[in-house]
Amino acid sequence: DISDNKRAVRRLRTACERAKRTLSSSTQASIEIDSLYEGVDFYTSVTRARFEELNADLFRGTLEPVEKALRDAKMDKAQVHDIVLVGGSTRIPKIQKLLQDLFNGKELNKSINPDEA
């Protein structure tokens, strides 16, 4: 159990974050950490499909603020002219697909950097 080892947890989180970013543009990512904990090397790979499966609940939850904003504004989805992605997580293909599906296939505006919007 590495949870008590802050350095090992930090290294694992950093490697997982890197893998998440890789999976936004590739279908598979490797995680390789030499001597992660007590001299043991850690190597694994994750596919985009597995990543999406593991995070399905989180991804679905990203739609809640969008739906709430529409309700609060008393707007119908059809009244939305432009869907601008904001925040780094909007680079995740599954989140983009969920948003596009929510807006009945409307094209997403990807011309603005999500980190700068």
Coordinates of C-alpha atoms in Angstrom, one line a residue:
D1 CA 0.0 0.0 0.0
I2 CA 1.7 3.2 -1.2
S3 CA -0.9 5.6 0.2
D4 CA 1.3 6.5 3.1
N5 CA 4.3 7.4 0.9
K6 CA 3.6 10.9 -0.3
R7 CA 6.5 10.9 -2.8
A8 CA 5.3 7.6 -4.4
V9 CA 1.7 8.9 -4.6
R10 CA 2.9 12.2 -6.2
R11 CA 5.0 10.3 -8.8
L12 CA 2.0 8.0 -9.6
R13 CA -0.4 11.0 -9.9
T14 CA 2.1 12.8 -12.2
A15 CA 2.4 9.7 -14.4
C16 CA -1.3 9.2 -14.5
E17 CA -1.9 12.8 -15.5
R18 CA 0.6 12.4 -18.3
A19 CA -1.2 9.3 -19.4
K20 CA -4.6 11.1 -19.3
R21 CA -3.1 13.8 -21.6
T22 CA -1.7 11.2 -24.0
L23 CA -5.1 9.5 -24.2
S24 CA -6.6 12.7 -25.5
S25 CA -4.7 12.2 -28.8
S26 CA -3.8 8.4 -28.7
T27 CA -5.7 5.2 -28.0
Q28 CA -3.2 3.9 -25.6
A29 CA -0.8 5.2 -23.0
S30 CA 2.0 3.6 -21.0
I31 CA 2.8 4.4 -17.4
E32 CA 6.4 3.6 -16.4
I33 CA 7.8 4.5 -13.0
D34 CA 11.2 3.2 -11.9
S35 CA 11.5 2.3 -8.2
L36 CA 8.0 3.6 -7.4
Y37 CA 7.8 2.0 -3.9
E38 CA 10.3 0.0 -1.9
G39 CA 12.5 -0.5 -5.0
V40 CA 9.7 -2.0 -7.1
D41 CA 9.3 -0.7 -10.7
F42 CA 5.7 0.0 -11.9
Y43 CA 4.8 -0.5 -15.5
T44 CA 1.3 -0.7 -17.0
S45 CA -0.6 0.6 -20.0
V46 CA -4.1 1.8 -20.3
T47 CA -6.3 2.1 -23.3
R48 CA -8.6 5.0 -24.0
A49 CA -11.6 2.6 -23.7
R50 CA -10.5 1.5 -20.3
F51 CA -9.9 5.1 -19.2
E52 CA -13.4 6.0 -20.3
E53 CA -14.9 3.0 -18.5
L54 CA -13.1 3.9 -15.3
N55 CA -14.2 7.5 -15.4
A56 CA -17.7 7.1 -16.9
D57 CA -19.4 8.5 -13.8
L58 CA -17.1 11.5 -13.7
F59 CA -17.6 12.2 -17.4
R60 CA -21.4 12.0 -17.1
G61 CA -21.2 14.5 -14.2
T62 CA -19.5 17.0 -16.4
L63 CA -22.9 17.5 -18.2
E64 CA -24.7 18.6 -15.0
P65 CA -23.3 22.2 -14.9
V66 CA -24.2 22.6 -18.6
E67 CA -27.7 21.4 -18.1
K68 CA -28.1 23.6 -15.0
A69 CA -26.8 26.6 -16.9
L70 CA -29.4 26.0 -19.5
R71 CA -32.2 25.7 -16.9
D72 CA -31.0 28.8 -15.0
A73 CA -31.0 30.8 -18.3
K74 CA -34.4 29.3 -19.3
M75 CA -32.9 28.3 -22.6
D76 CA -33.4 25.3 -24.8
K77 CA -30.4 23.5 -26.3
A78 CA -31.6 24.5 -29.7
Q79 CA -31.1 28.2 -28.7
V80 CA -27.4 27.7 -28.2
H81 CA -25.4 29.1 -31.2
D82 CA -21.9 28.2 -30.2
I83 CA -20.4 25.6 -27.9
V84 CA -17.0 26.8 -26.7
L85 CA -14.9 24.3 -24.7
V86 CA -13.4 25.7 -21.5
G87 CA -10.9 23.9 -19.3
G88 CA -8.2 21.3 -20.0
S89 CA -10.5 18.3 -19.4
T90 CA -12.6 19.3 -22.5
R91 CA -9.7 17.9 -24.6
I92 CA -10.8 14.4 -23.5
P93 CA -12.6 12.9 -26.5
K94 CA -15.3 11.3 -24.4
I95 CA -16.3 14.6 -22.8
Q96 CA -16.4 16.2 -26.3
K97 CA -18.7 13.3 -27.5
L98 CA -21.0 13.7 -24.5
L99 CA -21.3 17.4 -25.1
Q100 CA -21.9 17.0 -28.8
D101 CA -24.5 14.3 -28.1
L102 CA -26.2 16.6 -25.5
F103 CA -26.5 19.3 -28.2
N104 CA -27.9 16.9 -30.7
G105 CA -24.7 16.5 -32.7
K106 CA -24.0 20.3 -33.0
E107 CA -20.3 20.9 -33.9
L108 CA -18.1 22.0 -31.0
N109 CA -16.0 25.2 -31.3
K110 CA -12.4 24.0 -30.9
S111 CA -10.8 27.2 -32.3
I112 CA -10.2 28.7 -28.8
N113 CA -7.6 27.2 -26.4
P114 CA -9.6 25.7 -23.6
D115 CA -7.0 26.8 -21.1
E116 CA -7.3 30.4 -22.1
A117 CA -11.1 30.6 -22.6

